[in-house]
Amino acid sequence: MSTRYNARASEPKWQKAWDEHATFRTREGAEAEGKPKYYVLEMFPYPSGKIHMGHVRNYTIGDVIARYKRARGHNVLHPMGWDAFGMPAENAAIERQTHPAKWTYENIATMRTQLKGMGLAIDWEREFATCDPEYYWHEQELFLDFLAKGFVTRKKSYVNWDPVDNTVLANEQVIDGRGWRSGALVERRELTQWFLKITEMADALLAGLDTLDRWPEKVRLMQKNWIGRSEGARVFFPLVGADSGAKLEVFTTRPDTLFGASFCAISPGHPLAVKLAESNPAIAAFLKEAALTGTTEAALEKVEKKGVDTGLKALHPFIEGHTLPVYVANFVLMDYGTGAIFGCPAHDQRDIDFARKYGLPVIPVVAPKDLASADRDAFLKEVAASAEAFTGDGIAVNSGFLDGLDVTAAKRAAIEKLEALKLGEGTVNFRLRDWGISRQRYWGCPIPVIHCPECGIVPVPHDQLPVRLPDDVTFDQPGNPLDRHPTWKHVACPKCNEPALRETDTFDTFVDSSWYFARFCSPKSAKPTERAAVDYWLPVDQYIGGVEHAILHLLYSRYFSRAMHQTGHLGLDEPFAGLFTQGMVTHESYKGEDGRWLFPEEVKFTNGEPVHVKTGERVTVGPIESMSKSKRNVIDPTSIIDEYGADTARWFILSDSPPERDVQWSEAGAEGAWRFTQRFWRLVTGEPEGLAAMGAPKPACFDDAAMALHRNTHRSLAAITDDLENLRFNRAVARIYELTNAISAFTPGTDVDAARWARREAIEFMVLAAAPMMPHLAEECWKELGHKTLVVDTAWPVADASLLVEDTVTMAVQVNGKRRDELVIARDADNKTIEAAALALEKVEKAIDGKAVRKVIVVPGKIINIVV
RNA sequence: GGCCCCUUGGCGAAACUGGUAUACGCAGCAGACUUAAAAUCUGCUUCUCGUAAGGGAGUGCCGGUUCGAGUCCGGCAGGGGCCACCA
C-alpha cells in the first residue's frame, strides 16, 4: 500500500540500526583481509557552533564516496574530528565569560549531533579534537622530534603583528596587508619566533606537485606560484667609500642584463639603510616615510617609485672602473631575495620609471633576434628614449663578452664569469618563507620548551609531556593569558634544576591540522603514529574540502608528511593522493526598504513579488552569494533536515551543479528534491503490476518491452557507476531520474513474468544505486522489497556488459555537415550498406538535390556525412 | 601588472578521446482527477517564419583548421580565481 514516506520517523531508526550493527566501525586485521583499503577524508570542521550548508555539502560528498567504495568491497576508513584550537574560542570566552574549553566542547557536542543526523557513514570511535590533551601531547612529541632533527629554528625577525588579535601572523595569513581573521591592518614588529624550516623543502614540495595527478590542476598551480621558484644569480657589488671590502649583495633573475645596469637600490629595511640612517638625516626621513606607507593593493598602486641617493658607489663587476650610484628605494622589498637589486632600466618597467625620475642612464642590452643592423640600431635608440622597458626575448648587445648570445645562454655565461671573478654565483631563490609557528595566544598547543638563564633553550623531556594548558586563566586584559598566569610558566630547568621559564607561546593552529589525517589511523596510540597503521591507511585516497585551503593547509600538510617521514613517523611524502575541492553553497540575498539584510524566512513571494512576511513591505532581491551571516542569506541545515529529512538535503545538494562549482540553494529546488524522495518511495511501494518474488529466477526469454527495461536498467547502472567513480554526482542524480522515469513509463508487454522480473530488477538497482546518496530511504525501500539484510551490507550490482550494446544503432545522416535525417540500422552493417541506406532516404535525396555526391564519410554507429 | 579558469534555453546544467546541441532538474504554460484546494498524473516549453507539413538561425563576439567545431587554433569582449612593487 502506498503511503507517504516519513523521513522523520525513518531516519533515526536506520541510524540506530547502523549504530547497533557497528556498520561503520573500521575493519582491521583479519577482518579486512583481501579487501583493498580506501581512506576518505573531508577537511575536519572548526567547532564554531552549528553546522552550515557548506558542511552539509562537504560531508555529503565524502559520505557518498565512502558508502560507494564500501559497496564496491573496499575496506573504508572514514573518520571525523575537530579542528578545535583557535581564536574564536578565546573571543567567546571574553564576550560570554565562559572558558574556551567549555565553549569548544559544547559546540562539538551540538555539531556531532547535527552531523549524526545527516546519517554519515563515519567511524565515530576514532573521533578526537585537537584541543584534547591526548592529541596535543603527541603534537608536542612531534615538535621535539623535529627540533632534534634540525627542522626547527628560532630567529629574530620582523613579523606581521595583528593588533586586534594581539598575535603574530604567518605571511600566508596576511591578505592585502590585513590579518586573515581580524581584518586589521598588520603592523611590522621585531620578535623572536619559532619557525619550521619549510624553505629547506621548497624544491621537494615543488617537485612533489608533479606526482599529484589526482589533484586539481588549479591547486597545483597555486602551490607552485606560492613556492615561487626563480633561478638567477647573486651578484656581489664591491662598495666604494664604505668600509673596505664591504659588498652589496643583490639577487637577479637577469644576470644577462648586467651591462645595462645604471644603479643599485636597497630596501628601506636593509641593514645598510638602517645603518646609514644613523648619520644621514635625509635617509632617516626617507625610512620613516616608507614605514608609513601601507601595504594594501590600493596604497601600492598610488605610491610612486621614490628613492634617496646614499652617496655610496658600487663597482660594476664586469666593467673595470665603472661605478653605479646606490639608492634606498621604496619599491625594493626586504623579504624577497637579498633586499637589494641592481637596476637595468632598459629591460625592467619599475627600473625605467625610477631612472626617468632621477635622470639615470637607460642602456639597452637586449634586442629582438633577426633584426637587420639598421633596424636594430633604430630599435635600441627607441628603447633608450622610451618610458617603456623592453622585457621580451632576444640577443645580448652592448654587452662585451655576452654580445650575440641569446638570453638563456647569456645568463649562463654571465654566471660563469661572476663565479670566476668571485663576484657572484648562480642561485635559486624562493618566494616561500619559513613558517612562523609562534602565537601569543592561550587556546593552542603549548610549545614544549623551557628557557633557562643558564642552559638556554631546553626541550621539555618526553616523560614530562604533555605540557598541559592551565585551566585557571583570565581574559580580562589584552595579551597572552599564559604569560601572565601566576605560576604556570615558572618551572625548574630540566638540565640544571635552577629556576627557569616555560615558553608561553602556543602553536599556530595550522600545525594541528597538518597531521590529524595521520592520527586518525591510530587515534588511541601512545605514540603520535603507529607505523603499521599509517603504512596501511595512508595516503588519503580521497581528500575533500574547500579551495580556500588550496595553499596554506595543504602545503603545510605536505611539509609535515615529509618531516614526519624523516623522523620515522610516516612512510611517505605525499599525504593526499586524491584531492577534490568543492564549490560553495550560495543563496539569494534580500534587502528590506531601509536597506537592511533580511533572512530568507522573513521573505515570501506573492505573485512572484518578494515581500516581507510580517510587514508586507517591498523587498529587493540582491545578488546570489556565498551564504554568510552578514548578508543573512543563510539556510540552517537543521531546519531543512527537520522539515524534509537528511536524504532530501543530501539529494538536493548533490543535484544540478557539478560538485566543484558553486551550488545555489533554493527553496523550490529543495522542495523538488523532497517530491522526488516521495516519488521514489511510491515507485517502490505502489507497484501497479506487481513485482516478481524476491530472488525469482531470470525468465529464459523477454518480450521487447521487458527487454528494453532490462537493458535500460543495466545501462543506467553502468553510467551511474562511472559517474560516481569520477565524482560526477549531478550526473549520477540525473541518471537516477532517467531510470525512475523509465520505470514509471514502463508498459508491460504480453509476457507478464518477464515484465514483473524486469521491473523488480529495475527497482532494486535503482534503490542500490541511490543508496550512497539517500541511505535512509534506500534502507526503508530495501526492507519494503522484502530483504532482511541492510543495503549498506549489499554489494554494488554489476552491469551486464552484453546488455550495454544493442543490435541496432541510430545514426544521424548529414548532407554537407547539416543533419537531414536519421537511420536505424544493424550495428554490424558494413559501410557500403550504411551508405546505400543513407542515400536512399527521401529527405537526404531532397537535400542532395540531384548534385553529384563527392564523398561519403561513415563513422560506424555514429554519423554519415554526405558531401556534394 | 603577471599567471590561470570560465561564458550553452527564463534558471541550475548535460553532451565520453571533434560526430544527432540543450539529457536531467527547477520555473512556466495547458490539460486530467477533485465540490474545491493540496498532492498526483499527462502534454508542451532554444529562438524564429508558418494554421500545418515543413523551413531558417542557434553554444559570448570575430576569424581559422576540418567532410563535420560547444569541443581544436588565433584574436576580442564579459565574468571569476590566485599572486602581486617578487628584481
mmCIF file of C-alpha atoms in Angstrom, chain A residues 26-29 32 37 39 75 77 126 517-523 525 527-539 568-572:
data_model
loop_
_atom_site.group_PDB
_atom_site.id
_atom_site.type_symbol
_atom_site.label_atom_id
_atom_site.label_comp_id
_atom_site.label_asym_id
_atom_site.label_seq_id
_atom_site.Cartn_x
_atom_site.Cartn_y
_atom_site.Cartn_z
ATOM 1 C CA THR A 26 36.607 0.317 10.592
ATOM 2 C CA ARG A 27 37.661 -3.238 9.870
ATOM 3 C CA GLU A 28 41.249 -4.101 10.534
ATOM 4 C CA GLY A 29 43.475 -7.156 10.609
ATOM 5 C CA ALA A 32 39.881 -6.646 6.350
ATOM 6 C CA LYS A 37 41.758 -0.137 1.599
ATOM 7 C CA TYR A 39 40.691 6.309 3.063
ATOM 8 C CA ASN A 75 37.853 -1.556 3.485
ATOM 9 C CA LEU A 77 38.328 4.481 6.691
ATOM 10 C CA ARG A 126 38.132 7.405 16.021
ATOM 11 C CA PHE A 517 44.896 12.679 8.991
ATOM 12 C CA ALA A 518 47.781 10.522 10.223
ATOM 13 C CA ARG A 519 46.462 10.425 13.800
ATOM 14 C CA PHE A 520 43.106 9.085 12.547
ATOM 15 C CA CYS A 521 44.928 5.890 11.560
ATOM 16 C CA SER A 522 45.597 5.067 15.216
ATOM 17 C CA PRO A 523 43.868 7.695 17.358
ATOM 18 C CA SER A 525 48.123 5.134 20.191
ATOM 19 C CA LYS A 527 52.874 7.391 20.064
ATOM 20 C CA PRO A 528 51.966 10.102 17.531
ATOM 21 C CA THR A 529 51.508 7.416 14.874
ATOM 22 C CA GLU A 530 51.661 3.632 14.598
ATOM 23 C CA ARG A 531 53.750 2.736 11.592
ATOM 24 C CA ALA A 532 51.681 -0.350 10.803
ATOM 25 C CA ALA A 533 48.510 1.748 10.805
ATOM 26 C CA VAL A 534 49.780 4.691 8.761
ATOM 27 C CA ASP A 535 51.583 2.399 6.345
ATOM 28 C CA TYR A 536 48.307 0.587 5.748
ATOM 29 C CA TRP A 537 45.925 3.531 5.518
ATOM 30 C CA LEU A 538 47.940 6.394 4.058
ATOM 31 C CA PRO A 539 47.877 8.132 1.710
ATOM 32 C CA GLY A 568 60.191 7.929 11.022
ATOM 33 C CA HIS A 569 56.607 8.676 11.979
ATOM 34 C CA LEU A 570 55.372 8.156 8.430
ATOM 35 C CA GLY A 571 56.476 6.213 5.410
ATOM 36 C CA LEU A 572 55.602 8.655 2.648
#
